[in-house]
């Protein structure tokens, strides 16, 4: 009897530990919810002053004027423009470097390059922002004879440097995960290495590669310091790649310090945060969906 | 011989030409990435090393931050980073244990995984807003080390969870089975067998998290970072200077941007040395770990 | 009648790093016959098979010595392109390994790379290959479906059809039925029997009954050496070497 009781309490203890651990693990989900709650708490009051449509699609961002205008369309366009051009640079570089590491590079170079990409991922964004400001900016300005070197293209280049490690390392994992049997089958049929990579390995890794690209984009759109320092800060809809823009993240970071506590401006910045949060959340959910959906079945019919 | 032969070898040259072209592009991309990292590092090093003196590292800024050192920023970054890891480490390891040892399937796990992935994707400036709304305003911590460390801790939580999970998964199943077969409880098996074996891997992850936390700017802008403090913080409710924010301030605000360039380069160099030094330690640790694996 | 040997190996040694996996293997494979390679696991039979179409090139740190002649030409000569060799010597693996593509695209993969563009020609090739592999009737209505949806036995026949589409001279089979059930195995064995009219087949198997059933010649390997090579009938009734007899009768291995 005694023994049984002992084992019962022991069992109860195990369950208690399990539940406690489960709670802490669930904390990540709670925190995500909490982030949303507090963004809404500080952001929603804005919509007593202005409609959601005017906020999202208004083309004038003059938060400090009287009366103020809180249209973040130029900020959204700024974010998208920079992200687009950053991906134009980062996707090919990231993917090709992943192919190099996973399939082509000799063992020694592979390890070195992986470390280099990891260090690149570790570069603080403020450092890249600084580099873009003092080196790339003046160089662009001189070379292309521009009014300012702080513009879309500068920010895109610096952001690409930040997105490459994400794209490269996730793609690399996906390429590694392609079963050896597929490669052998391809070689045994008389395909060259290039043909095997392009027609068998990359298609088989496509879900992982798409996940990598989406996460890279999410990284770029949410990045703050680089765009704050090198995008130029003009809250207007850009007309070319040498125009200055003010992406959402930059606007929040630059103005929060000056916005009076719980003023319309303050609320508008939190509301911008909501938009940003939703966009990146959507990107992450899509990435999650893709990587799960294809994990079991392979990439199916290609 | 078979009657029909399918393979004229005529197009082999073309096929190999495409391969050479592709391999060229692939190698070029690797080169561009390497060049970008080394270029940035070399440039910062070349311009920053002159600013690095004993005084620069040990004195506070003077003359409205146009002269003097960056000691308070170094100390502040240290406090924030240590605080962040104190928050994230226990939470992250416990989460990882739950995800790997207790529940492997099911809706709960699925939700937690999605939660962790999405948390990892939240933009850093949104963490800053959250820290401001929750820790600074709602919990009334004010702009302080505490608020900043908590914000940074949540930011690096997914990194820590991921690294800890990987380390725990790498512990061979036979270790667990051996322990469980001896009648040892699950909890004791985890605590005495699994965690000690996974510890080096978990620490590597933690170090990478430290590196990440030390370099972040946006999350601490509204939650902890001070433009300038002459004295060091006395409690966790004080504001601090921090290296990344100090760089931003020197490079963008004020009227002496050009004059303080050497200070800026110096501060950038210190931050890079700190962050990449930390990362390098983690990378080296991990590769020696892999090489000396006992199982 | 003079025998026509399509592949001959001469004193072949093969090393994985410092480990010698094959020593001094000399063997001739007759055209349009089935040759079985048998022996205990790790005896080198699969290694030899993978040397014949240079698949071992893909493994780092390996080295070949000696000569392997395919239609009189040493395939390890420096000017020989392994890709061309593999176009003419097909291979079927132990585990069915169709690509995660449609059935149709699995078959057309290699011919398209080899430069066949004409749609009609490609469709005819798909049909012919699948018919040869006795799979056509089962899949003719689902050609656009993923090959991954087929059963293991069907997948393996698809892999055979995929190899046949290149109209190779030789087909190497590396324990092609070891992952299959008895019924699928019987189908593949039947298939091999019909294929040998047009193709030279070299098959590695750990199943001695299979070797006895389907092959004309059998080579017995042990510890990286070719112990005996003879007509299958001879090997299984009255082998020349004692070790072969011991293995066949199940005294070791």
PDB file of C-alpha atoms in Angstrom, chain A residues 180-193 195-196 199-200 203-204 297-302, chain C residues 50 55 58 83 86-87 89 91 93 95 97-102 105 109-110 113 144 146 148 162-163 166:
ATOM      1  CA  UNK A 180      20.575  11.102 -51.701  1.00  0.00           C
ATOM      2  CA  UNK A 181      18.486   8.637 -53.730  1.00  0.00           C
ATOM      3  CA  UNK A 182      17.167  11.440 -55.946  1.00  0.00           C
ATOM      4  CA  UNK A 183      20.652  12.638 -56.743  1.00  0.00           C
ATOM      5  CA  UNK A 184      21.890   9.121 -57.460  1.00  0.00           C
ATOM      6  CA  UNK A 185      18.943   8.438 -59.728  1.00  0.00           C
ATOM      7  CA  UNK A 186      19.683  11.598 -61.668  1.00  0.00           C
ATOM      8  CA  UNK A 187      23.393  10.923 -62.052  1.00  0.00           C
ATOM      9  CA  UNK A 188      22.742   7.298 -63.002  1.00  0.00           C
ATOM     10  CA  UNK A 189      20.533   8.526 -65.847  1.00  0.00           C
ATOM     11  CA  UNK A 190      23.371  10.548 -67.258  1.00  0.00           C
ATOM     12  CA  UNK A 191      22.551  14.007 -65.945  1.00  0.00           C
ATOM     13  CA  UNK A 192      25.329  16.480 -65.252  1.00  0.00           C
ATOM     14  CA  UNK A 193      25.779  18.004 -61.818  1.00  0.00           C
ATOM     15  CA  UNK A 195      21.186  19.469 -64.387  1.00  0.00           C
ATOM     16  CA  UNK A 196      20.826  17.450 -61.207  1.00  0.00           C
ATOM     17  CA  UNK A 199      16.035  19.858 -62.125  1.00  0.00           C
ATOM     18  CA  UNK A 200      16.057  17.523 -59.173  1.00  0.00           C
ATOM     19  CA  UNK A 203      12.633  21.343 -57.113  1.00  0.00           C
ATOM     20  CA  UNK A 204      12.713  18.737 -54.329  1.00  0.00           C
ATOM     21  CA  UNK A 297       4.381  14.531 -49.397  1.00  0.00           C
ATOM     22  CA  UNK A 298       7.479  15.884 -51.021  1.00  0.00           C
ATOM     23  CA  UNK A 299       6.917  18.533 -53.600  1.00  0.00           C
ATOM     24  CA  UNK A 300       4.483  16.336 -55.494  1.00  0.00           C
ATOM     25  CA  UNK A 301       4.056  16.904 -59.160  1.00  0.00           C
ATOM     26  CA  UNK A 302       6.480  19.389 -60.520  1.00  0.00           C
TER      27      UNK A 302
ATOM     28  CA  UNK C  50      28.734   0.987 -58.984  1.00  0.00           C
ATOM     29  CA  UNK C  55      28.682   6.043 -59.629  1.00  0.00           C
ATOM     30  CA  UNK C  58      30.309  10.671 -56.312  1.00  0.00           C
ATOM     31  CA  UNK C  83      27.935  11.431 -67.861  1.00  0.00           C
ATOM     32  CA  UNK C  86      25.882   6.686 -67.497  1.00  0.00           C
ATOM     33  CA  UNK C  87      23.713   7.512 -70.495  1.00  0.00           C
ATOM     34  CA  UNK C  89      24.780   2.093 -68.796  1.00  0.00           C
ATOM     35  CA  UNK C  91      21.089   1.678 -63.156  1.00  0.00           C
ATOM     36  CA  UNK C  93      18.718   0.922 -57.174  1.00  0.00           C
ATOM     37  CA  UNK C  95      15.211   1.213 -52.887  1.00  0.00           C
ATOM     38  CA  UNK C  97      13.838   6.110 -56.080  1.00  0.00           C
ATOM     39  CA  UNK C  98      11.466   7.860 -58.463  1.00  0.00           C
ATOM     40  CA  UNK C  99      11.770  11.648 -58.541  1.00  0.00           C
ATOM     41  CA  UNK C 100       9.022  13.609 -56.805  1.00  0.00           C
ATOM     42  CA  UNK C 101       7.671  14.473 -60.246  1.00  0.00           C
ATOM     43  CA  UNK C 102       4.858  13.073 -62.356  1.00  0.00           C
ATOM     44  CA  UNK C 105       8.233  13.522 -66.215  1.00  0.00           C
ATOM     45  CA  UNK C 109      13.782  13.480 -67.460  1.00  0.00           C
ATOM     46  CA  UNK C 110      16.871  11.942 -69.011  1.00  0.00           C
ATOM     47  CA  UNK C 113      18.389  16.358 -71.028  1.00  0.00           C
ATOM     48  CA  UNK C 144       0.436  13.248 -64.800  1.00  0.00           C
ATOM     49  CA  UNK C 146       3.063  12.093 -58.858  1.00  0.00           C
ATOM     50  CA  UNK C 148       5.238   9.034 -55.243  1.00  0.00           C
ATOM     51  CA  UNK C 162      13.030   5.390 -66.601  1.00  0.00           C
ATOM     52  CA  UNK C 163      16.349   3.642 -67.214  1.00  0.00           C
ATOM     53  CA  UNK C 166      17.611   6.127 -72.416  1.00  0.00           C
TER      54      UNK C 166
END
